[in-house]
Each structure stands twice: as C-alpha cells, then as structure tokens.
Amino acid sequence: MSKIKLSKAINWDGKEQTELTLELEALTGADLVAAEREFGARNPGFVGVPSLQVGYQAGVAAKALKRPVEDVLRLSAKDFLRCVEAVGGFLNA
C-alpha cells in the first residue's frame, strides 16, 4: 500500500481527499492487462514498453484506487507524478 499526500485537495464523489491510498499489492494480473488494454485504446499505434509509460502507469494507479483513469489524469501535475512514480517503483520492483 502506498499513501500519497496530495499537494492540492481534490473532490471525489462529494468527499474532499487530501491523501490517496494506492492498493498496489491488491492488484491482479487481470487488472494489469486491463490497464494495458485501456492504454492501447488511448494510444493506438503505440510501440514500446507500456510499463515505462506514464499513461499506462496512470491506468494502473486508477485500478489501485478503484477510480476511472480520468480521475488520475485530472490530478495536479505534482500529485500525478507522485502516483505514477509509486506505480513505476511497484512495477519495476
């Protein structure tokens, strides 16, 4: 579990969030494959290693947060980078 303290509070479903909890250890292979499929749909023609791309990492973060990827993409740049860095560390561990 990775906790991300937000630099800027966000409102999700009528609740103010000042911290996000990425449940990375709870993810399954199906979650990672779904994130890869969604990344491919958003980036047709992509050639490369998805796990190294922040777009894919954002999808994995969304799965770990049980939120749509659009919510992750709306985070401030600083908070977005904190999330994808946590995911990158998890994927490359």
Short mmCIF file of the C-alpha atoms (twelve columns), coordinates in Angstrom:
data_MODEL
# 
_entry.id   MODEL 
# 
loop_
_atom_site.group_PDB 
_atom_site.id 
_atom_site.type_symbol 
_atom_site.label_atom_id 
_atom_site.label_alt_id 
_atom_site.label_comp_id 
_atom_site.label_asym_id 
_atom_site.label_seq_id 
_atom_site.Cartn_x 
_atom_site.Cartn_y 
_atom_site.Cartn_z 
_atom_site.pdbx_PDB_model_num 
ATOM 1  C CA . MET A 1  0.000   0.000  0.000   1 
ATOM 2  C CA . SER A 2  1.309   3.413  -0.971  1 
ATOM 3  C CA . LYS A 3  -0.079  6.576  0.542   1 
ATOM 4  C CA . ILE A 4  0.205   9.761  -1.480  1 
ATOM 5  C CA . LYS A 5  -0.271  13.038 0.399   1 
ATOM 6  C CA . LEU A 6  -1.819  15.429 -2.085  1 
ATOM 7  C CA . SER A 7  -0.376  18.891 -2.550  1 
ATOM 8  C CA . LYS A 8  -3.851  20.056 -3.548  1 
ATOM 9  C CA . ALA A 9  -7.064  18.582 -2.133  1 
ATOM 10 C CA . ILE A 10 -9.467  17.046 -4.636  1 
ATOM 11 C CA . ASN A 11 -13.168 16.270 -4.510  1 
ATOM 12 C CA . TRP A 12 -14.238 12.750 -5.454  1 
ATOM 13 C CA . ASP A 13 -17.884 11.786 -5.136  1 
ATOM 14 C CA . GLY A 14 -18.611 14.760 -2.885  1 
ATOM 15 C CA . LYS A 15 -15.765 13.967 -0.485  1 
ATOM 16 C CA . GLU A 16 -12.636 16.042 -0.110  1 
ATOM 17 C CA . GLN A 17 -9.495  13.931 -0.445  1 
ATOM 18 C CA . THR A 18 -6.155  15.106 0.927   1 
ATOM 19 C CA . GLU A 19 -4.462  11.713 0.619   1 
ATOM 20 C CA . LEU A 20 -4.728  8.792  -1.789  1 
ATOM 21 C CA . THR A 21 -4.093  5.159  -0.929  1 
ATOM 22 C CA . LEU A 22 -2.789  3.072  -3.812  1 
ATOM 23 C CA . GLU A 23 -3.653  -0.575 -3.082  1 
ATOM 24 C CA . LEU A 24 -0.940  -1.852 -5.420  1 
ATOM 25 C CA . GLU A 25 -0.442  -5.185 -3.651  1 
ATOM 26 C CA . ALA A 26 -4.138  -5.992 -4.136  1 
ATOM 27 C CA . LEU A 27 -3.905  -5.731 -7.937  1 
ATOM 28 C CA . THR A 28 -4.256  -8.852 -10.046 1 
ATOM 29 C CA . GLY A 29 -2.822  -9.814 -13.397 1 
ATOM 30 C CA . ALA A 30 -6.268  -9.093 -14.842 1 
ATOM 31 C CA . ASP A 31 -6.013  -5.502 -13.539 1 
ATOM 32 C CA . LEU A 32 -2.638  -5.006 -15.224 1 
ATOM 33 C CA . VAL A 33 -3.864  -6.485 -18.512 1 
ATOM 34 C CA . ALA A 34 -6.978  -4.286 -18.388 1 
ATOM 35 C CA . ALA A 35 -4.815  -1.210 -17.769 1 
ATOM 36 C CA . GLU A 36 -2.622  -2.196 -20.727 1 
ATOM 37 C CA . ARG A 37 -5.667  -2.689 -22.964 1 
ATOM 38 C CA . GLU A 38 -7.080  0.699  -21.942 1 
ATOM 39 C CA . PHE A 39 -3.686  2.349  -22.525 1 
ATOM 40 C CA . GLY A 40 -3.569  0.794  -26.005 1 
ATOM 41 C CA . ALA A 41 -7.059  2.087  -26.789 1 
ATOM 42 C CA . ARG A 42 -5.994  5.624  -25.779 1 
ATOM 43 C CA . ASN A 43 -2.707  5.333  -27.728 1 
ATOM 44 C CA . PRO A 44 -3.332  3.408  -30.951 1 
ATOM 45 C CA . GLY A 45 -0.170  2.513  -32.797 1 
ATOM 46 C CA . PHE A 46 1.990   2.726  -29.673 1 
ATOM 47 C CA . VAL A 47 5.175   0.687  -29.965 1 
ATOM 48 C CA . GLY A 48 7.240   0.281  -26.830 1 
ATOM 49 C CA . VAL A 49 7.128   -0.970 -23.278 1 
ATOM 50 C CA . PRO A 50 3.830   0.130  -21.700 1 
ATOM 51 C CA . SER A 51 5.064   -0.262 -18.110 1 
ATOM 52 C CA . LEU A 52 7.567   2.547  -18.741 1 
ATOM 53 C CA . GLN A 53 4.879   4.986  -19.926 1 
ATOM 54 C CA . VAL A 54 3.160   7.368  -17.516 1 
ATOM 55 C CA . GLY A 55 -0.118  6.803  -19.379 1 
ATOM 56 C CA . TYR A 56 -0.034  3.089  -18.557 1 
ATOM 57 C CA . GLN A 57 1.133   3.797  -15.010 1 
ATOM 58 C CA . ALA A 58 -1.831  6.176  -14.613 1 
ATOM 59 C CA . GLY A 59 -4.125  3.326  -15.636 1 
ATOM 60 C CA . VAL A 60 -2.555  1.025  -13.059 1 
ATOM 61 C CA . ALA A 61 -2.895  3.770  -10.416 1 
ATOM 62 C CA . ALA A 62 -6.577  4.080  -11.330 1 
ATOM 63 C CA . LYS A 63 -7.032  0.333  -10.833 1 
ATOM 64 C CA . ALA A 64 -5.258  0.550  -7.454  1 
ATOM 65 C CA . LEU A 65 -7.507  3.466  -6.450  1 
ATOM 66 C CA . LYS A 66 -10.652 1.845  -7.884  1 
ATOM 67 C CA . ARG A 67 -11.283 5.050  -9.833  1 
ATOM 68 C CA . PRO A 68 -11.595 5.857  -13.537 1 
ATOM 69 C CA . VAL A 69 -8.279  6.789  -15.160 1 
ATOM 70 C CA . GLU A 70 -9.746  10.214 -15.945 1 
ATOM 71 C CA . ASP A 71 -9.713  10.982 -12.204 1 
ATOM 72 C CA . VAL A 72 -5.994  10.220 -12.035 1 
ATOM 73 C CA . LEU A 73 -5.347  12.314 -15.150 1 
ATOM 74 C CA . ARG A 74 -7.114  15.291 -13.515 1 
ATOM 75 C CA . LEU A 75 -4.717  15.361 -10.554 1 
ATOM 76 C CA . SER A 76 -2.290  18.260 -10.384 1 
ATOM 77 C CA . ALA A 77 0.971   17.517 -12.191 1 
ATOM 78 C CA . LYS A 78 2.831   17.167 -8.885  1 
ATOM 79 C CA . ASP A 79 0.298   14.713 -7.448  1 
ATOM 80 C CA . PHE A 80 0.004   12.828 -10.743 1 
ATOM 81 C CA . LEU A 81 3.778   12.329 -10.813 1 
ATOM 82 C CA . ARG A 82 3.773   11.095 -7.218  1 
ATOM 83 C CA . CYS A 83 1.167   8.483  -8.162  1 
ATOM 84 C CA . VAL A 84 2.890   7.262  -11.316 1 
ATOM 85 C CA . GLU A 85 6.285   7.181  -9.570  1 
ATOM 86 C CA . ALA A 86 4.790   4.907  -6.892  1 
ATOM 87 C CA . VAL A 87 3.346   2.668  -9.610  1 
ATOM 88 C CA . GLY A 88 6.623   2.655  -11.553 1 
ATOM 89 C CA . GLY A 89 8.510   1.595  -8.445  1 
ATOM 90 C CA . PHE A 90 5.987   -1.169 -7.831  1 
ATOM 91 C CA . LEU A 91 6.124   -2.427 -11.435 1 
ATOM 92 C CA . ASN A 92 9.909   -2.398 -11.537 1 
ATOM 93 C CA . ALA A 93 10.485  -3.944 -8.089  1 
# 
